[in-house]
Each structure stands twice: as C-alpha cells, then as structure tokens.
mmCIF file of N, CA and C in Angstrom:
data_model
loop_
_atom_site.group_PDB
_atom_site.id
_atom_site.type_symbol
_atom_site.label_atom_id
_atom_site.label_comp_id
_atom_site.label_asym_id
_atom_site.label_seq_id
_atom_site.Cartn_x
_atom_site.Cartn_y
_atom_site.Cartn_z
ATOM 1 N N UNK A 111 28.161 1.306 35.300
ATOM 2 C CA UNK A 111 26.904 1.824 34.787
ATOM 3 C C UNK A 111 26.413 0.927 33.650
ATOM 4 N N UNK A 112 25.138 0.578 33.665
ATOM 5 C CA UNK A 112 24.547 -0.246 32.614
ATOM 6 C C UNK A 112 24.132 0.629 31.445
ATOM 7 N N UNK A 113 24.460 0.189 30.255
ATOM 8 C CA UNK A 113 24.066 0.905 29.050
ATOM 9 C C UNK A 113 22.960 0.108 28.370
ATOM 10 N N UNK A 114 21.848 0.763 28.077
ATOM 11 C CA UNK A 114 20.721 0.088 27.432
ATOM 12 C C UNK A 114 21.069 -0.238 25.985
ATOM 13 N N UNK A 115 20.714 -1.439 25.552
ATOM 14 C CA UNK A 115 20.964 -1.855 24.170
ATOM 15 C C UNK A 115 19.707 -1.693 23.322
ATOM 16 N N UNK A 116 18.671 -1.153 23.901
ATOM 17 C CA UNK A 116 17.415 -0.966 23.177
ATOM 18 C C UNK A 116 17.422 0.422 22.547
ATOM 19 N N UNK A 117 17.112 0.464 21.276
ATOM 20 C CA UNK A 117 17.019 1.731 20.571
ATOM 21 C C UNK A 117 15.840 2.527 21.143
ATOM 22 N N UNK A 118 16.079 3.731 21.661
ATOM 23 C CA UNK A 118 14.993 4.500 22.285
ATOM 24 C C UNK A 118 13.828 4.793 21.332
ATOM 25 N N UNK A 119 14.123 5.057 20.069
ATOM 26 C CA UNK A 119 13.052 5.362 19.114
ATOM 27 C C UNK A 119 12.164 4.136 18.887
ATOM 28 N N UNK A 120 12.778 2.974 18.700
ATOM 29 C CA UNK A 120 12.008 1.744 18.511
ATOM 30 C C UNK A 120 11.171 1.434 19.742
ATOM 31 N N UNK A 121 11.737 1.649 20.916
ATOM 32 C CA UNK A 121 11.005 1.405 22.151
ATOM 33 C C UNK A 121 9.822 2.366 22.271
ATOM 34 N N UNK A 122 10.011 3.617 21.901
ATOM 35 C CA UNK A 122 8.930 4.606 21.950
ATOM 36 C C UNK A 122 7.801 4.229 21.005
ATOM 37 N N UNK A 123 8.148 3.829 19.780
ATOM 38 C CA UNK A 123 7.131 3.412 18.809
ATOM 39 C C UNK A 123 6.357 2.216 19.344
ATOM 40 N N UNK A 124 7.062 1.229 19.901
ATOM 41 C CA UNK A 124 6.384 0.055 20.462
ATOM 42 C C UNK A 124 5.428 0.451 21.570
ATOM 43 N N UNK A 125 5.847 1.350 22.444
ATOM 44 C CA UNK A 125 5.005 1.743 23.575
ATOM 45 C C UNK A 125 3.788 2.557 23.136
ATOM 46 N N UNK A 126 3.933 3.329 22.077
ATOM 47 C CA UNK A 126 2.835 4.183 21.616
ATOM 48 C C UNK A 126 1.888 3.507 20.643
ATOM 49 N N UNK A 127 2.278 2.364 20.123
ATOM 50 C CA UNK A 127 1.455 1.674 19.129
ATOM 51 C C UNK A 127 0.092 1.336 19.703
ATOM 52 N N UNK A 128 -0.939 1.766 19.008
ATOM 53 C CA UNK A 128 -2.289 1.458 19.471
ATOM 54 C C UNK A 128 -2.626 0.011 19.162
ATOM 55 N N UNK A 129 -3.500 -0.570 19.983
ATOM 56 C CA UNK A 129 -3.889 -1.950 19.772
ATOM 57 C C UNK A 129 -2.949 -2.940 20.438
ATOM 58 N N UNK A 130 -1.983 -2.451 21.189
ATOM 59 C CA UNK A 130 -1.051 -3.324 21.863
ATOM 60 C C UNK A 130 -0.946 -2.923 23.321
ATOM 61 N N UNK A 131 -0.679 -3.918 24.177
ATOM 62 C CA UNK A 131 -0.496 -3.658 25.595
ATOM 63 C C UNK A 131 0.782 -4.343 26.050
ATOM 64 N N UNK A 132 1.366 -3.838 27.082
ATOM 65 C CA UNK A 132 2.550 -4.469 27.658
ATOM 66 C C UNK A 132 2.144 -5.105 28.971
ATOM 67 N N UNK A 133 2.428 -6.390 29.099
ATOM 68 C CA UNK A 133 2.115 -7.093 30.328
ATOM 69 C C UNK A 133 3.118 -6.726 31.420
ATOM 70 N N UNK A 134 4.319 -6.365 31.035
ATOM 71 C CA UNK A 134 5.379 -6.055 31.967
ATOM 72 C C UNK A 134 6.296 -5.060 31.273
ATOM 73 N N UNK A 135 6.995 -4.247 31.998
ATOM 74 C CA UNK A 135 7.839 -3.247 31.358
ATOM 75 C C UNK A 135 9.252 -3.730 31.099
ATOM 76 N N UNK A 136 9.518 -5.018 31.297
ATOM 77 C CA UNK A 136 10.834 -5.577 30.984
ATOM 78 C C UNK A 136 11.161 -5.373 29.511
ATOM 79 N N UNK A 137 12.446 -5.255 29.212
ATOM 80 C CA UNK A 137 12.864 -5.132 27.815
ATOM 81 C C UNK A 137 12.570 -6.408 27.049
ATOM 82 N N UNK A 138 12.521 -7.555 27.729
ATOM 83 C CA UNK A 138 12.291 -8.828 27.067
ATOM 84 C C UNK A 138 10.831 -9.173 26.868
ATOM 85 N N UNK A 139 9.938 -8.357 27.363
ATOM 86 C CA UNK A 139 8.508 -8.641 27.247
ATOM 87 C C UNK A 139 8.041 -8.432 25.819
ATOM 88 N N UNK A 140 7.256 -9.373 25.312
ATOM 89 C CA UNK A 140 6.715 -9.284 23.960
ATOM 90 C C UNK A 140 5.438 -8.453 23.950
ATOM 91 N N UNK A 141 5.204 -7.751 22.866
ATOM 92 C CA UNK A 141 3.944 -7.050 22.686
ATOM 93 C C UNK A 141 2.885 -8.056 22.275
ATOM 94 N N UNK A 142 1.684 -7.917 22.805
ATOM 95 C CA UNK A 142 0.608 -8.859 22.541
ATOM 96 C C UNK A 142 -0.511 -8.134 21.808
ATOM 97 N N UNK A 143 -0.889 -8.576 20.597
ATOM 98 C CA UNK A 143 -1.946 -7.892 19.869
ATOM 99 C C UNK A 143 -3.301 -8.103 20.521
ATOM 100 N N UNK A 144 -4.098 -7.061 20.532
ATOM 101 C CA UNK A 144 -5.480 -7.157 20.989
ATOM 102 C C UNK A 144 -6.359 -7.242 19.758
ATOM 103 N N UNK A 145 -7.369 -8.087 19.782
ATOM 104 C CA UNK A 145 -8.189 -8.350 18.613
ATOM 105 C C UNK A 145 -9.451 -7.490 18.590
ATOM 106 N N UNK A 146 -9.300 -6.199 18.634
ATOM 107 C CA UNK A 146 -10.459 -5.319 18.547
ATOM 108 C C UNK A 146 -10.461 -4.650 17.182
ATOM 109 N N UNK A 147 -11.645 -4.414 16.664
ATOM 110 C CA UNK A 147 -11.749 -3.698 15.398
ATOM 111 C C UNK A 147 -12.509 -2.415 15.633
ATOM 112 N N UNK A 148 -12.221 -1.411 14.855
ATOM 113 C CA UNK A 148 -12.929 -0.150 15.007
ATOM 114 C C UNK A 148 -13.970 -0.024 13.912
ATOM 115 N N UNK A 149 -13.584 0.492 12.757
ATOM 116 C CA UNK A 149 -14.559 0.627 11.682
ATOM 117 C C UNK A 149 -14.074 -0.137 10.462
ATOM 118 N N UNK A 150 -14.978 -0.509 9.616
ATOM 119 C CA UNK A 150 -14.617 -1.234 8.412
ATOM 120 C C UNK A 150 -14.050 -2.593 8.746
ATOM 121 N N UNK A 151 -13.029 -2.987 8.024
ATOM 122 C CA UNK A 151 -12.419 -4.294 8.192
ATOM 123 C C UNK A 151 -10.980 -4.122 8.635
ATOM 124 N N UNK A 152 -10.772 -3.438 9.741
ATOM 125 C CA UNK A 152 -9.424 -3.186 10.215
ATOM 126 C C UNK A 152 -8.858 -4.433 10.852
ATOM 127 N N UNK A 153 -7.603 -4.683 10.619
ATOM 128 C CA UNK A 153 -6.957 -5.847 11.203
ATOM 129 C C UNK A 153 -5.558 -5.476 11.641
ATOM 130 N N UNK A 154 -5.151 -5.990 12.784
ATOM 131 C CA UNK A 154 -3.795 -5.801 13.256
ATOM 132 C C UNK A 154 -2.992 -7.019 12.839
ATOM 133 N N UNK A 155 -1.871 -6.828 12.179
ATOM 134 C CA UNK A 155 -1.080 -7.969 11.738
ATOM 135 C C UNK A 155 -0.703 -8.873 12.902
ATOM 136 N N UNK A 156 -0.632 -10.182 12.643
ATOM 137 C CA UNK A 156 -0.263 -11.154 13.660
ATOM 138 C C UNK A 156 1.235 -11.184 13.910
ATOM 139 N N UNK A 157 2.016 -10.585 13.048
ATOM 140 C CA UNK A 157 3.463 -10.620 13.215
ATOM 141 C C UNK A 157 3.878 -9.583 14.251
ATOM 142 N N UNK A 158 4.504 -10.037 15.337
ATOM 143 C CA UNK A 158 4.844 -9.151 16.443
ATOM 144 C C UNK A 158 5.918 -8.129 16.082
ATOM 145 N N UNK A 159 6.613 -8.327 14.970
ATOM 146 C CA UNK A 159 7.640 -7.368 14.583
ATOM 147 C C UNK A 159 7.058 -6.174 13.809
ATOM 148 N N UNK A 160 5.741 -6.125 13.632
ATOM 149 C CA UNK A 160 5.091 -5.002 12.947
ATOM 150 C C UNK A 160 3.979 -4.375 13.806
ATOM 151 N N UNK A 161 4.259 -4.021 15.055
ATOM 152 C CA UNK A 161 3.190 -3.494 15.911
ATOM 153 C C UNK A 161 2.695 -2.120 15.473
ATOM 154 N N UNK A 162 3.423 -1.458 14.616
ATOM 155 C CA UNK A 162 3.101 -0.116 14.183
ATOM 156 C C UNK A 162 2.245 -0.081 12.918
ATOM 157 N N UNK A 163 1.881 -1.249 12.383
ATOM 158 C CA UNK A 163 1.178 -1.323 11.103
ATOM 159 C C UNK A 163 -0.309 -1.587 11.296
ATOM 160 N N UNK A 164 -1.141 -0.800 10.613
ATOM 161 C CA UNK A 164 -2.587 -1.013 10.568
ATOM 162 C C UNK A 164 -2.992 -1.078 9.099
ATOM 163 N N UNK A 165 -3.713 -2.137 8.749
ATOM 164 C CA UNK A 165 -4.162 -2.348 7.376
ATOM 165 C C UNK A 165 -5.671 -2.484 7.396
ATOM 166 N N UNK A 166 -6.362 -1.710 6.542
ATOM 167 C CA UNK A 166 -7.823 -1.775 6.488
ATOM 168 C C UNK A 166 -8.288 -1.942 5.050
ATOM 169 N N UNK A 167 -9.263 -2.812 4.853
ATOM 170 C CA UNK A 167 -9.905 -2.957 3.546
ATOM 171 C C UNK A 167 -10.981 -1.889 3.446
ATOM 172 N N UNK A 168 -10.841 -0.996 2.487
ATOM 173 C CA UNK A 168 -11.849 0.058 2.289
ATOM 174 C C UNK A 168 -12.968 -0.469 1.417
ATOM 175 N N UNK A 169 -12.616 -1.027 0.239
ATOM 176 C CA UNK A 169 -13.637 -1.628 -0.621
ATOM 177 C C UNK A 169 -13.013 -2.525 -1.672
ATOM 178 N N UNK A 170 -13.825 -3.448 -2.140
ATOM 179 C CA UNK A 170 -13.458 -4.261 -3.294
ATOM 180 C C UNK A 170 -13.961 -3.498 -4.509
ATOM 181 N N UNK A 171 -13.057 -2.921 -5.271
ATOM 182 C CA UNK A 171 -13.462 -2.109 -6.415
ATOM 183 C C UNK A 171 -13.846 -2.963 -7.623
ATOM 184 N N UNK A 172 -13.108 -4.049 -7.862
ATOM 185 C CA UNK A 172 -13.434 -5.019 -8.909
ATOM 186 C C UNK A 172 -13.030 -6.393 -8.390
ATOM 187 N N UNK A 173 -13.193 -7.424 -9.207
ATOM 188 C CA UNK A 173 -12.755 -8.753 -8.783
ATOM 189 C C UNK A 173 -11.229 -8.839 -8.727
ATOM 190 N N UNK A 174 -10.534 -7.912 -9.385
ATOM 191 C CA UNK A 174 -9.074 -7.944 -9.436
ATOM 192 C C UNK A 174 -8.394 -6.850 -8.622
ATOM 193 N N UNK A 175 -9.163 -5.902 -8.084
ATOM 194 C CA UNK A 175 -8.571 -4.802 -7.327
ATOM 195 C C UNK A 175 -9.349 -4.527 -6.046
ATOM 196 N N UNK A 176 -8.614 -4.021 -5.061
ATOM 197 C CA UNK A 176 -9.208 -3.579 -3.804
ATOM 198 C C UNK A 176 -8.567 -2.248 -3.429
ATOM 199 N N UNK A 177 -9.254 -1.503 -2.589
ATOM 200 C CA UNK A 177 -8.688 -0.269 -2.062
ATOM 201 C C UNK A 177 -8.360 -0.515 -0.593
ATOM 202 N N UNK A 178 -7.109 -0.224 -0.233
ATOM 203 C CA UNK A 178 -6.575 -0.492 1.098
ATOM 204 C C UNK A 178 -6.122 0.810 1.743
ATOM 205 N N UNK A 179 -6.382 0.944 3.056
ATOM 206 C CA UNK A 179 -5.784 2.022 3.858
ATOM 207 C C UNK A 179 -4.598 1.404 4.585
ATOM 208 N N UNK A 180 -3.437 1.988 4.425
ATOM 209 C CA UNK A 180 -2.189 1.474 4.992
ATOM 210 C C UNK A 180 -1.629 2.542 5.921
ATOM 211 N N UNK A 181 -1.526 2.211 7.203
ATOM 212 C CA UNK A 181 -1.000 3.160 8.186
ATOM 213 C C UNK A 181 0.188 2.524 8.905
ATOM 214 N N UNK A 182 1.371 3.040 8.612
ATOM 215 C CA UNK A 182 2.595 2.564 9.248
ATOM 216 C C UNK A 182 3.273 3.779 9.871
ATOM 217 N N UNK A 183 3.228 3.859 11.196
ATOM 218 C CA UNK A 183 3.747 5.039 11.882
ATOM 219 C C UNK A 183 5.251 5.213 11.731
ATOM 220 N N UNK A 184 5.942 4.209 11.232
ATOM 221 C CA UNK A 184 7.393 4.324 11.073
ATOM 222 C C UNK A 184 7.824 4.634 9.645
ATOM 223 N N UNK A 185 6.891 4.561 8.674
ATOM 224 C CA UNK A 185 7.358 4.791 7.302
ATOM 225 C C UNK A 185 6.394 5.547 6.405
ATOM 226 N N UNK A 186 5.102 5.196 6.391
ATOM 227 C CA UNK A 186 4.222 5.849 5.413
ATOM 228 C C UNK A 186 2.753 5.701 5.779
ATOM 229 N N UNK A 187 1.934 6.478 5.088
ATOM 230 C CA UNK A 187 0.480 6.415 5.218
ATOM 231 C C UNK A 187 -0.115 6.538 3.823
ATOM 232 N N UNK A 188 -0.961 5.572 3.463
ATOM 233 C CA UNK A 188 -1.714 5.635 2.210
ATOM 234 C C UNK A 188 -3.180 5.479 2.588
ATOM 235 N N UNK A 189 -3.965 6.523 2.401
ATOM 236 C CA UNK A 189 -5.362 6.510 2.808
ATOM 237 C C UNK A 189 -6.265 5.699 1.909
ATOM 238 N N UNK A 190 -5.936 5.617 0.638
ATOM 239 C CA UNK A 190 -6.745 4.863 -0.326
ATOM 240 C C UNK A 190 -5.814 4.369 -1.431
ATOM 241 N N UNK A 191 -5.158 3.254 -1.176
ATOM 242 C CA UNK A 191 -4.183 2.700 -2.112
ATOM 243 C C UNK A 191 -4.809 1.523 -2.860
ATOM 244 N N UNK A 192 -4.650 1.502 -4.177
ATOM 245 C CA UNK A 192 -5.190 0.420 -5.004
ATOM 246 C C UNK A 192 -4.212 -0.743 -5.010
ATOM 247 N N UNK A 193 -4.736 -1.934 -4.706
ATOM 248 C CA UNK A 193 -3.954 -3.172 -4.727
ATOM 249 C C UNK A 193 -4.539 -4.080 -5.793
ATOM 250 N N UNK A 194 -3.679 -4.817 -6.501
ATOM 251 C CA UNK A 194 -4.098 -5.715 -7.579
ATOM 252 C C UNK A 194 -3.812 -7.166 -7.223
ATOM 253 N N UNK A 195 -4.615 -8.053 -7.785
ATOM 254 C CA UNK A 195 -4.422 -9.488 -7.574
ATOM 255 C C UNK A 195 -3.323 -9.992 -8.504
ATOM 256 N N UNK A 196 -2.568 -10.975 -8.031
ATOM 257 C CA UNK A 196 -1.496 -11.587 -8.824
ATOM 258 C C UNK A 196 -1.105 -12.894 -8.149
ATOM 259 N N UNK A 197 -0.215 -13.619 -8.777
ATOM 260 C CA UNK A 197 0.398 -14.777 -8.144
ATOM 261 C C UNK A 197 1.702 -14.298 -7.512
ATOM 262 N N UNK A 198 1.951 -14.713 -6.278
ATOM 263 C CA UNK A 198 3.161 -14.285 -5.570
ATOM 264 C C UNK A 198 4.401 -14.740 -6.328
ATOM 265 N N UNK A 199 5.319 -13.819 -6.551
ATOM 266 C CA UNK A 199 6.570 -14.149 -7.233
ATOM 267 C C UNK A 199 7.634 -14.625 -6.251
ATOM 268 N N UNK A 200 7.462 -14.256 -4.983
ATOM 269 C CA UNK A 200 8.393 -14.669 -3.933
ATOM 270 C C UNK A 200 7.585 -15.080 -2.699
ATOM 271 N N UNK A 201 8.206 -15.812 -1.805
ATOM 272 C CA UNK A 201 7.574 -16.168 -0.542
ATOM 273 C C UNK A 201 7.605 -14.962 0.386
ATOM 274 N N UNK A 202 6.699 -14.947 1.350
ATOM 275 C CA UNK A 202 6.658 -13.843 2.292
ATOM 276 C C UNK A 202 5.609 -14.076 3.362
ATOM 277 N N UNK A 203 5.142 -12.991 3.950
ATOM 278 C CA UNK A 203 4.154 -13.049 5.013
ATOM 279 C C UNK A 203 3.011 -12.109 4.680
ATOM 280 N N UNK A 204 1.786 -12.578 4.879
ATOM 281 C CA UNK A 204 0.598 -11.754 4.649
ATOM 282 C C UNK A 204 0.528 -10.678 5.732
ATOM 283 N N UNK A 205 0.485 -9.404 5.327
ATOM 284 C CA UNK A 205 0.450 -8.323 6.300
ATOM 285 C C UNK A 205 -0.903 -8.210 7.002
ATOM 286 N N UNK A 206 -1.913 -8.842 6.463
ATOM 287 C CA UNK A 206 -3.238 -8.790 7.077
ATOM 288 C C UNK A 206 -3.433 -9.907 8.094
ATOM 289 N N UNK A 207 -3.035 -11.129 7.748
ATOM 290 C CA UNK A 207 -3.296 -12.277 8.613
ATOM 291 C C UNK A 207 -2.056 -12.820 9.319
ATOM 292 N N UNK A 208 -0.870 -12.487 8.825
ATOM 293 C CA UNK A 208 0.351 -13.044 9.387
ATOM 294 C C UNK A 208 0.676 -14.423 8.850
ATOM 295 N N UNK A 209 -0.173 -14.963 7.953
ATOM 296 C CA UNK A 209 0.052 -16.292 7.379
ATOM 297 C C UNK A 209 1.222 -16.269 6.404
ATOM 298 N N UNK A 210 1.851 -17.417 6.273
ATOM 299 C CA UNK A 210 2.957 -17.557 5.326
ATOM 300 C C UNK A 210 2.407 -17.537 3.900
ATOM 301 N N UNK A 211 3.111 -16.841 3.024
ATOM 302 C CA UNK A 211 2.778 -16.805 1.600
ATOM 303 C C UNK A 211 3.872 -17.568 0.866
ATOM 304 N N UNK A 212 3.447 -18.480 0.030
ATOM 305 C CA UNK A 212 4.398 -19.242 -0.780
ATOM 306 C C UNK A 212 4.341 -18.735 -2.223
ATOM 307 N N UNK A 213 5.440 -18.862 -2.902
ATOM 308 C CA UNK A 213 5.517 -18.479 -4.309
ATOM 309 C C UNK A 213 4.381 -19.169 -5.061
ATOM 310 N N UNK A 214 3.618 -18.411 -5.840
ATOM 311 C CA UNK A 214 2.513 -18.970 -6.607
ATOM 312 C C UNK A 214 1.149 -18.768 -5.965
ATOM 313 N N UNK A 215 1.103 -18.460 -4.648
ATOM 314 C CA UNK A 215 -0.184 -18.182 -3.992
ATOM 315 C C UNK A 215 -0.830 -16.938 -4.599
ATOM 316 N N UNK A 216 -2.163 -16.915 -4.603
ATOM 317 C CA UNK A 216 -2.889 -15.723 -5.072
ATOM 318 C C UNK A 216 -2.810 -14.656 -3.985
ATOM 319 N N UNK A 217 -2.334 -13.485 -4.362
ATOM 320 C CA UNK A 217 -2.146 -12.381 -3.418
ATOM 321 C C UNK A 217 -2.642 -11.067 -4.018
ATOM 322 N N UNK A 218 -2.771 -10.072 -3.172
ATOM 323 C CA UNK A 218 -2.947 -8.690 -3.608
ATOM 324 C C UNK A 218 -1.662 -7.959 -3.239
ATOM 325 N N UNK A 219 -1.248 -7.025 -4.085
ATOM 326 C CA UNK A 219 -0.055 -6.215 -3.840
ATOM 327 C C UNK A 219 -0.346 -4.795 -4.306
ATOM 328 N N UNK A 220 0.390 -3.797 -3.766
ATOM 329 C CA UNK A 220 0.156 -2.411 -4.194
ATOM 330 C C UNK A 220 0.374 -2.253 -5.701
ATOM 331 N N UNK A 221 -0.498 -1.457 -6.304
ATOM 332 C CA UNK A 221 -0.385 -1.185 -7.744
ATOM 333 C C UNK A 221 0.941 -0.492 -8.014
ATOM 334 N N UNK A 222 1.587 -0.896 -9.097
ATOM 335 C CA UNK A 222 2.861 -0.281 -9.463
ATOM 336 C C UNK A 222 2.645 1.173 -9.869
ATOM 337 N N UNK A 223 3.607 2.015 -9.492
ATOM 338 C CA UNK A 223 3.556 3.428 -9.860
ATOM 339 C C UNK A 223 4.976 3.988 -9.824
ATOM 340 N N UNK A 224 5.112 5.181 -10.313
ATOM 341 C CA UNK A 224 6.396 5.888 -10.276
ATOM 342 C C UNK A 224 6.206 7.134 -9.425
ATOM 343 N N UNK A 225 6.935 7.318 -8.375
ATOM 344 C CA UNK A 225 7.879 6.392 -7.779
ATOM 345 C C UNK A 225 7.145 5.230 -7.112
ATOM 346 N N UNK A 226 7.868 4.155 -6.855
ATOM 347 C CA UNK A 226 7.273 2.984 -6.199
ATOM 348 C C UNK A 226 6.816 3.357 -4.794
ATOM 349 N N UNK A 227 5.672 2.815 -4.371
ATOM 350 C CA UNK A 227 5.245 3.089 -2.999
ATOM 351 C C UNK A 227 6.210 2.444 -2.001
ATOM 352 N N UNK A 228 6.269 2.995 -0.813
ATOM 353 C CA UNK A 228 7.158 2.480 0.227
ATOM 354 C C UNK A 228 6.829 1.021 0.550
ATOM 355 N N UNK A 229 5.551 0.657 0.458
ATOM 356 C CA UNK A 229 5.122 -0.704 0.788
ATOM 357 C C UNK A 229 4.986 -1.591 -0.453
ATOM 358 N N UNK A 230 5.755 -1.309 -1.491
ATOM 359 C CA UNK A 230 5.630 -2.014 -2.775
ATOM 360 C C UNK A 230 5.802 -3.523 -2.659
ATOM 361 N N UNK A 231 6.534 -4.014 -1.686
ATOM 362 C CA UNK A 231 6.776 -5.457 -1.543
ATOM 363 C C UNK A 231 5.760 -6.144 -0.635
ATOM 364 N N UNK A 232 4.832 -5.390 -0.074
ATOM 365 C CA UNK A 232 3.834 -5.965 0.826
ATOM 366 C C UNK A 232 2.869 -6.859 0.054
ATOM 367 N N UNK A 233 2.346 -7.882 0.733
ATOM 368 C CA UNK A 233 1.409 -8.814 0.111
ATOM 369 C C UNK A 233 0.292 -9.163 1.092
ATOM 370 N N UNK A 234 -0.899 -9.360 0.544
ATOM 371 C CA UNK A 234 -2.050 -9.842 1.311
ATOM 372 C C UNK A 234 -2.591 -11.061 0.582
ATOM 373 N N UNK A 235 -2.746 -12.155 1.301
ATOM 374 C CA UNK A 235 -3.328 -13.352 0.697
ATOM 375 C C UNK A 235 -4.755 -13.072 0.243
ATOM 376 N N UNK A 236 -5.094 -13.540 -0.932
ATOM 377 C CA UNK A 236 -6.458 -13.382 -1.435
ATOM 378 C C UNK A 236 -7.447 -14.047 -0.476
ATOM 379 N N UNK A 237 -7.075 -15.179 0.091
ATOM 380 C CA UNK A 237 -7.955 -15.890 1.019
ATOM 381 C C UNK A 237 -8.191 -15.094 2.301
ATOM 382 N N UNK A 238 -7.209 -14.308 2.739
ATOM 383 C CA UNK A 238 -7.380 -13.475 3.939
ATOM 384 C C UNK A 238 -8.395 -12.365 3.676
ATOM 385 N N UNK A 239 -8.346 -11.778 2.477
ATOM 386 C CA UNK A 239 -9.343 -10.756 2.125
ATOM 387 C C UNK A 239 -10.718 -11.378 1.962
ATOM 388 N N UNK A 240 -10.776 -12.563 1.366
ATOM 389 C CA UNK A 240 -12.062 -13.242 1.200
ATOM 390 C C UNK A 240 -12.683 -13.587 2.543
ATOM 391 N N UNK A 241 -11.851 -13.846 3.541
ATOM 392 C CA UNK A 241 -12.367 -14.136 4.876
ATOM 393 C C UNK A 241 -13.015 -12.896 5.490
ATOM 394 N N UNK A 242 -12.483 -11.719 5.162
ATOM 395 C CA UNK A 242 -13.062 -10.468 5.662
ATOM 396 C C UNK A 242 -14.328 -10.093 4.902
ATOM 397 N N UNK A 243 -14.215 -10.125 3.598
ATOM 398 C CA UNK A 243 -15.331 -9.733 2.732
ATOM 399 C C UNK A 243 -15.315 -10.589 1.479
ATOM 400 N N UNK A 244 -16.139 -11.621 1.433
ATOM 401 C CA UNK A 244 -16.165 -12.471 0.227
ATOM 402 C C UNK A 244 -16.526 -11.665 -1.015
ATOM 403 N N UNK A 245 -15.937 -12.050 -2.116
ATOM 404 C CA UNK A 245 -16.221 -11.410 -3.395
ATOM 405 C C UNK A 245 -17.656 -11.685 -3.778
ATOM 406 N N UNK A 246 -18.421 -10.648 -4.059
ATOM 407 C CA UNK A 246 -19.808 -10.773 -4.480
ATOM 408 C C UNK A 246 -19.859 -10.755 -5.996
ATOM 409 N N UNK A 247 -20.337 -11.822 -6.587
ATOM 410 C CA UNK A 247 -20.451 -11.890 -8.052
ATOM 411 C C UNK A 247 -21.899 -11.596 -8.396
ATOM 412 N N UNK A 248 -22.100 -10.517 -9.122
ATOM 413 C CA UNK A 248 -23.477 -10.133 -9.476
ATOM 414 C C UNK A 248 -23.935 -10.891 -10.710
ATOM 415 N N UNK A 249 -25.190 -11.312 -10.721
ATOM 416 C CA UNK A 249 -25.725 -12.005 -11.900
ATOM 417 C C UNK A 249 -25.804 -11.066 -13.093
ATOM 418 N N UNK A 250 -25.602 -11.606 -14.256
ATOM 419 C CA UNK A 250 -25.609 -10.796 -15.492
ATOM 420 C C UNK A 250 -27.010 -10.657 -16.023
#
C-alpha cells in the first residue's frame, strides 16, 4: 500500500486558494498564479510557497505610512494594518512583488505593537508600492 507523503491540510489549503489553478492533479504539479485583480490594488505574491496570501494596498496615509489589508488563510487576517517605511535590517522577499530584498533597501513593514503581529517580519519594497500607486506630493 502506498502512503501519501503530502500533508492533507497543506494540500487542502493549496487546492482552495483563490487566484490559483492546477494544471494537473499530480502531487508534483506547481501552482500557477493568475494575474487578475479585483478591487483596489490587490496583488498575489509571486512566490509559489505562499499561495494562501493576499496583500492589498488600502491607502497611502502619509509619505511614511500605508494601510495594508493582509489575508493569510493559514495564519491571520488584518483588515487595516498600518505599515511604516524603513531600511531593511535583513535580507528577504517582498510579499507584494516576490522580488528579493537586500539589507538596506527601503521597505514597508508592519507597525510595531504589543503583542507583535503574526506578520511582523513581512516586508514590502517601497518601489513595489510606488509601482502600484506613486506617492503624490501636494504643493505647499
């Protein structure tokens, strides 16, 4: 008898994730992101290991802060989370674009709070947000 090595819960989450389709039902088949947007500036991460994550820019509140909707079916939901601009302290991956982040790059990260948010280590490149909605500087 063959025993499946795939975690049933992970497989269920992958199959139910919206915005993804399966070309074949093989266990080795990769999920392929579809590039459709619904409302606002919704984006599906390019990293195939996060098919359950949806990140949306709600608004640019100031030049240093943005409000983000974070929907992760496996861990948390934040409907209106404030993110602040900073220089990346560690390398990582942009959850919005999938681009590599290097230490020192300008990024947005969730505002610190007590207790820390589940997505406290997440980062979005400032350039990825600017590509969605450029910062509007109003004349004085």
